[in-house]
């Protein structure tokens, strides 16, 4: 089957991302088209999830399709059935695979063996659905991203990597402040810089936040790094987004977080719950962006 996958932000062209934003806007105002009518989408989770799981399940239903939630633990995958076999089995029943896992090589392997679109619902390397929804949230707030400065404070993790790819695709300026030893992926960063993306990695959160229209952060220990949590709390001292840091940003700046948040660690309660926080909009926009992504992928699927 001729089809497209969505494993990274860079699987889209600029024009395609713009079209997805426009469709997400439409779907936020009325029911999306029934592009998954009589179709099934499997949502395969090897890590925990609240937002991604529920927004995909609701989104599939709103597109007229049937969602099937599968956890690795509850399937034969936990008993050693190879990924390549699972990919071909699922391709026989379903029309799309949404997968959350650890190593990025696992979604790539799934996409290689599956004959249907595969969507990355978070790996250790990237979280493209979240970051596309976050860019859409900035677009809704400010009308465009081009030329704007966005700050990332904290871990150079999967979210930070996808933000770098988004800066490359959408042409905004991205300043990241990460403690030494916690920089983003060097390959993703290198490609973005070689292609002229305006991405800087700094050590000082105030310098990164200076004049930014959006200040982003995320947990200091991601899923799979629970054992490092205590050590990381020390390494990230001084990287909390609080009112003083927000004061360095643009006067209309928003605070962003993909959630779940740890109040009093990467963000203060005051900022998370304050008037500049758009975290609930970000979470809600996941639904519309993912509907637009699934609709886009179905339109690019041809039975061969
Ligand atoms: N932001 C996000 O992906 O949340 P979940 O882990 O709850 O899906
Ligand atoms: N960086 C976080 C994002 C959670 C949505 C993690 O991978 O756990």
XYZ file of N, CA and C in Angstrom, residues 19-127:
327
model
N -1.402 23.348 6.139
C -2.728 22.790 5.821
C -3.297 22.041 7.027
N -2.422 21.345 7.763
C -2.865 20.631 8.974
C -3.368 21.643 10.014
N -2.690 22.769 10.152
C -3.154 23.815 11.091
C -4.546 24.315 10.672
N -4.717 24.542 9.380
C -6.020 25.063 8.903
C -7.127 24.044 9.152
N -6.827 22.763 8.909
C -7.841 21.730 9.156
C -8.133 21.583 10.647
N -7.075 21.667 11.478
C -7.284 21.582 12.936
C -8.218 22.704 13.391
N -8.039 23.878 12.785
C -8.902 25.017 13.120
C -10.362 24.692 12.766
N -10.559 24.110 11.583
C -11.919 23.713 11.170
C -12.501 22.672 12.122
N -11.673 21.689 12.476
C -12.176 20.579 13.310
C -12.420 21.020 14.751
N -11.813 22.153 15.138
C -12.082 22.679 16.484
C -13.442 23.367 16.525
N -13.971 23.655 15.321
C -15.253 24.375 15.260
C -16.416 23.482 14.842
N -16.125 22.382 14.134
C -17.200 21.466 13.733
C -16.639 20.054 13.591
N -17.510 19.085 13.476
C -17.080 17.681 13.400
C -16.184 17.473 12.179
N -15.079 16.751 12.326
C -14.204 16.507 11.166
C -14.856 15.570 10.141
N -14.297 15.482 8.921
C -14.874 14.598 7.900
C -14.721 13.131 8.305
N -15.609 12.264 7.776
C -15.551 10.844 8.190
C -14.460 10.064 7.445
N -13.219 10.550 7.506
C -12.164 9.926 6.693
C -11.733 8.562 7.236
N -12.191 8.197 8.442
C -11.872 6.855 8.956
C -13.112 5.955 9.007
N -14.151 6.317 8.241
C -15.387 5.520 8.238
C -15.067 4.069 7.826
N -15.556 3.128 8.586
C -15.318 1.682 8.360
C -13.845 1.314 8.493
N -13.067 2.153 9.157
C -11.639 1.866 9.323
C -11.295 1.714 10.806
N -10.190 1.038 11.062
C -9.765 0.816 12.453
C -8.349 1.346 12.654
N -8.143 1.930 13.815
C -6.818 2.465 14.162
C -6.376 1.806 15.467
N -5.190 1.207 15.449
C -4.703 0.586 16.686
C -3.778 1.577 17.398
N -4.023 1.732 18.681
C -3.228 2.643 19.517
C -2.387 1.758 20.426
N -1.105 1.672 20.108
C -0.225 0.714 20.790
C 0.682 1.446 21.773
N 0.504 1.158 23.055
C 1.239 1.884 24.099
C 2.197 0.972 24.851
N 3.486 1.343 24.791
C 4.508 0.653 25.596
C 4.956 1.523 26.770
N 4.329 2.719 26.893
C 4.568 3.623 28.025
C 3.204 4.158 28.451
N 3.158 4.752 29.654
C 1.905 5.314 30.174
C 1.440 6.506 29.335
N 0.152 6.818 29.398
C -0.384 7.994 28.705
C -1.775 8.325 29.221
N -2.072 9.599 29.328
C -3.448 10.057 29.581
C -3.942 10.823 28.352
N -3.288 11.980 28.054
C -3.714 12.850 26.952
C -3.668 12.154 25.598
N -2.535 11.543 25.277
C -2.343 10.985 23.935
C -3.338 9.863 23.689
N -3.478 8.999 24.674
C -4.383 7.869 24.513
C -5.817 8.341 24.340
N -6.264 9.236 25.213
C -7.681 9.651 25.155
C -7.940 10.510 23.921
N -7.019 11.440 23.600
C -7.272 12.316 22.446
C -7.247 11.519 21.142
N -6.375 10.531 21.023
C -6.393 9.704 19.803
C -7.671 8.869 19.753
N -8.063 8.314 20.884
C -9.253 7.445 20.875
C -10.489 8.264 20.489
N -10.621 9.448 21.066
C -11.754 10.321 20.736
C -11.650 10.784 19.282
N -10.441 11.137 18.853
C -10.237 11.625 17.487
C -10.613 10.575 16.443
N -10.210 9.344 16.664
C -10.560 8.261 15.722
C -12.083 8.139 15.641
N -12.741 8.185 16.799
C -14.206 8.067 16.820
C -14.849 9.247 16.080
N -14.318 10.464 16.287
C -14.892 11.645 15.609
C -14.692 11.595 14.098
N -13.642 10.876 13.637
C -13.413 10.709 12.196
C -14.197 9.507 11.651
N -15.029 8.909 12.484
C -15.890 7.808 12.028
C -15.245 6.443 12.114
N -14.056 6.352 12.717
C -13.336 5.077 12.767
C -13.487 4.364 14.096
N -12.823 3.202 14.176
C -12.892 2.374 15.379
C -11.506 2.301 16.018
N -11.334 2.861 17.222
C -10.023 2.783 17.882
C -9.866 1.495 18.691
N -8.675 0.928 18.631
C -8.368 -0.265 19.438
C -7.127 0.045 20.262
N -7.267 0.054 21.560
C -6.107 0.342 22.424
C -5.441 -0.973 22.801
N -4.144 -1.053 22.527
C -3.381 -2.264 22.818
C -2.170 -1.864 23.652
N -1.988 -2.515 24.791
C -0.759 -2.257 25.541
C 0.188 -3.412 25.250
N 1.478 -3.093 25.264
C 2.458 -4.157 25.000
C 2.251 -5.273 26.018
N 2.013 -4.873 27.292
C 1.885 -5.868 28.368
C 0.698 -6.799 28.137
N -0.363 -6.276 27.508
C -1.562 -7.094 27.310
C -1.588 -7.807 25.979
N -0.508 -7.741 25.232
C -0.482 -8.392 23.912
C 0.629 -9.442 23.881
N 0.738 -10.112 22.763
C 1.799 -11.129 22.621
C 3.186 -10.508 22.520
N 3.242 -9.166 22.366
C 4.559 -8.502 22.313
C 5.328 -8.733 23.614
N 4.574 -8.726 24.734
C 5.229 -8.931 26.032
C 5.755 -10.357 26.159
N 5.227 -11.256 25.327
C 5.684 -12.652 25.388
C 6.684 -12.943 24.269
N 7.175 -11.853 23.660
C 8.297 -12.003 22.732
C 7.943 -12.045 21.261
N 6.663 -11.823 20.883
C 6.360 -11.810 19.446
C 7.087 -10.626 18.810
N 7.863 -10.865 17.758
C 8.681 -9.775 17.189
C 7.817 -8.633 16.649
N 8.409 -7.456 16.698
C 7.735 -6.253 16.209
C 7.360 -6.402 14.731
N 8.256 -6.991 13.959
C 7.993 -7.113 12.520
C 6.798 -8.025 12.242
N 6.573 -8.999 13.110
C 5.395 -9.868 12.937
C 4.144 -9.098 13.347
N 4.231 -8.384 14.481
C 3.092 -7.582 14.953
C 2.697 -6.568 13.882
N 3.679 -5.929 13.259
C 3.410 -4.908 12.234
C 2.592 -5.491 11.089
N 2.960 -6.682 10.647
C 2.253 -7.274 9.498
C 0.878 -7.781 9.888
N 0.736 -8.278 11.114
C -0.577 -8.729 11.581
C -1.531 -7.531 11.667
N -1.064 -6.441 12.303
C -1.923 -5.259 12.470
C -2.296 -4.658 11.115
N -1.376 -4.721 10.145
C -1.645 -4.173 8.815
C -2.794 -4.914 8.118
N -3.005 -6.158 8.507
C -4.080 -6.943 7.899
C -5.458 -6.564 8.396
N -5.534 -5.980 9.601
C -6.847 -5.646 10.178
C -7.134 -4.148 10.187
N -6.079 -3.360 10.288
C -6.253 -1.938 10.636
C -5.821 -1.022 9.492
N -6.055 0.267 9.676
C -5.759 1.263 8.643
C -4.717 2.282 9.093
N -4.325 2.202 10.351
C -3.316 3.133 10.887
C -2.829 2.577 12.224
N -1.543 2.782 12.516
C -0.975 2.377 13.813
C -0.447 3.630 14.507
N -0.896 3.865 15.711
C -0.378 4.958 16.542
C 0.445 4.281 17.633
N 1.726 4.635 17.748
C 2.598 3.870 18.649
C 3.397 4.767 19.587
N 3.353 4.455 20.871
C 4.197 5.113 21.883
C 5.155 4.068 22.441
N 6.452 4.390 22.386
C 7.424 3.397 22.823
C 8.692 4.054 23.359
N 9.713 3.262 23.590
C 10.984 3.748 24.142
C 11.899 4.155 22.984
N 12.722 3.258 22.485
C 13.671 3.600 21.419
C 12.951 4.009 20.140
N 13.490 5.049 19.496
C 12.881 5.517 18.238
C 12.986 4.445 17.147
N 14.009 3.591 17.273
C 14.167 2.511 16.292
C 12.935 1.597 16.273
N 12.194 1.555 17.381
C 11.010 0.681 17.414
C 9.884 1.225 16.524
N 9.656 2.545 16.514
C 8.616 3.059 15.583
C 9.108 2.957 14.145
N 10.436 3.128 13.960
C 10.966 3.002 12.597
C 10.812 1.563 12.096
N 11.064 0.611 12.988
C 10.911 -0.805 12.595
C 9.434 -1.114 12.300
N 8.555 -0.588 13.142
C 7.119 -0.779 12.910
C 6.723 -0.205 11.545
N 7.209 1.016 11.263
C 6.864 1.670 9.994
C 7.448 0.892 8.809
N 8.626 0.317 9.000
C 9.255 -0.440 7.913
C 8.411 -1.668 7.538
N 7.905 -2.368 8.533
C 7.200 -3.621 8.279
C 5.699 -3.443 8.067
N 5.128 -2.348 8.557
C 3.678 -2.145 8.403
C 3.373 -1.636 6.995
N 2.196 -1.997 6.527
C 1.769 -1.607 5.191
C 0.752 -0.463 5.269
N 0.643 0.137 6.442
C -0.318 1.208 6.717
C 0.417 2.347 7.430
N -0.175 3.552 7.471
C 0.527 4.662 8.128
C 0.822 4.379 9.600
N 2.010 4.808 10.041
C 2.390 4.706 11.457
C 2.608 6.133 11.986
N 2.036 6.411 13.144
C 2.171 7.725 13.786
C 2.968 7.546 15.072
N 3.982 8.386 15.253
C 4.783 8.385 16.486
C 4.021 9.144 17.578
N 3.590 8.418 18.595
C 2.872 9.029 19.720
C 3.792 9.265 20.906
N 5.073 9.332 20.674
C 6.181 9.619 21.616
C 7.164 8.455 21.629
N 8.415 8.831 21.408
C 9.534 7.909 21.643
C 10.537 8.659 22.515
N 11.630 7.983 22.870
C 12.672 8.668 23.642
C 13.277 9.825 22.834
N 13.135 9.774 21.506
C 13.766 10.795 20.651
C 12.846 11.960 20.299
N 11.553 11.719 20.187
C 10.678 12.802 19.733
C 9.236 12.632 20.151
N 8.524 13.773 20.135
C 7.081 13.755 20.439
C 6.396 14.695 19.435
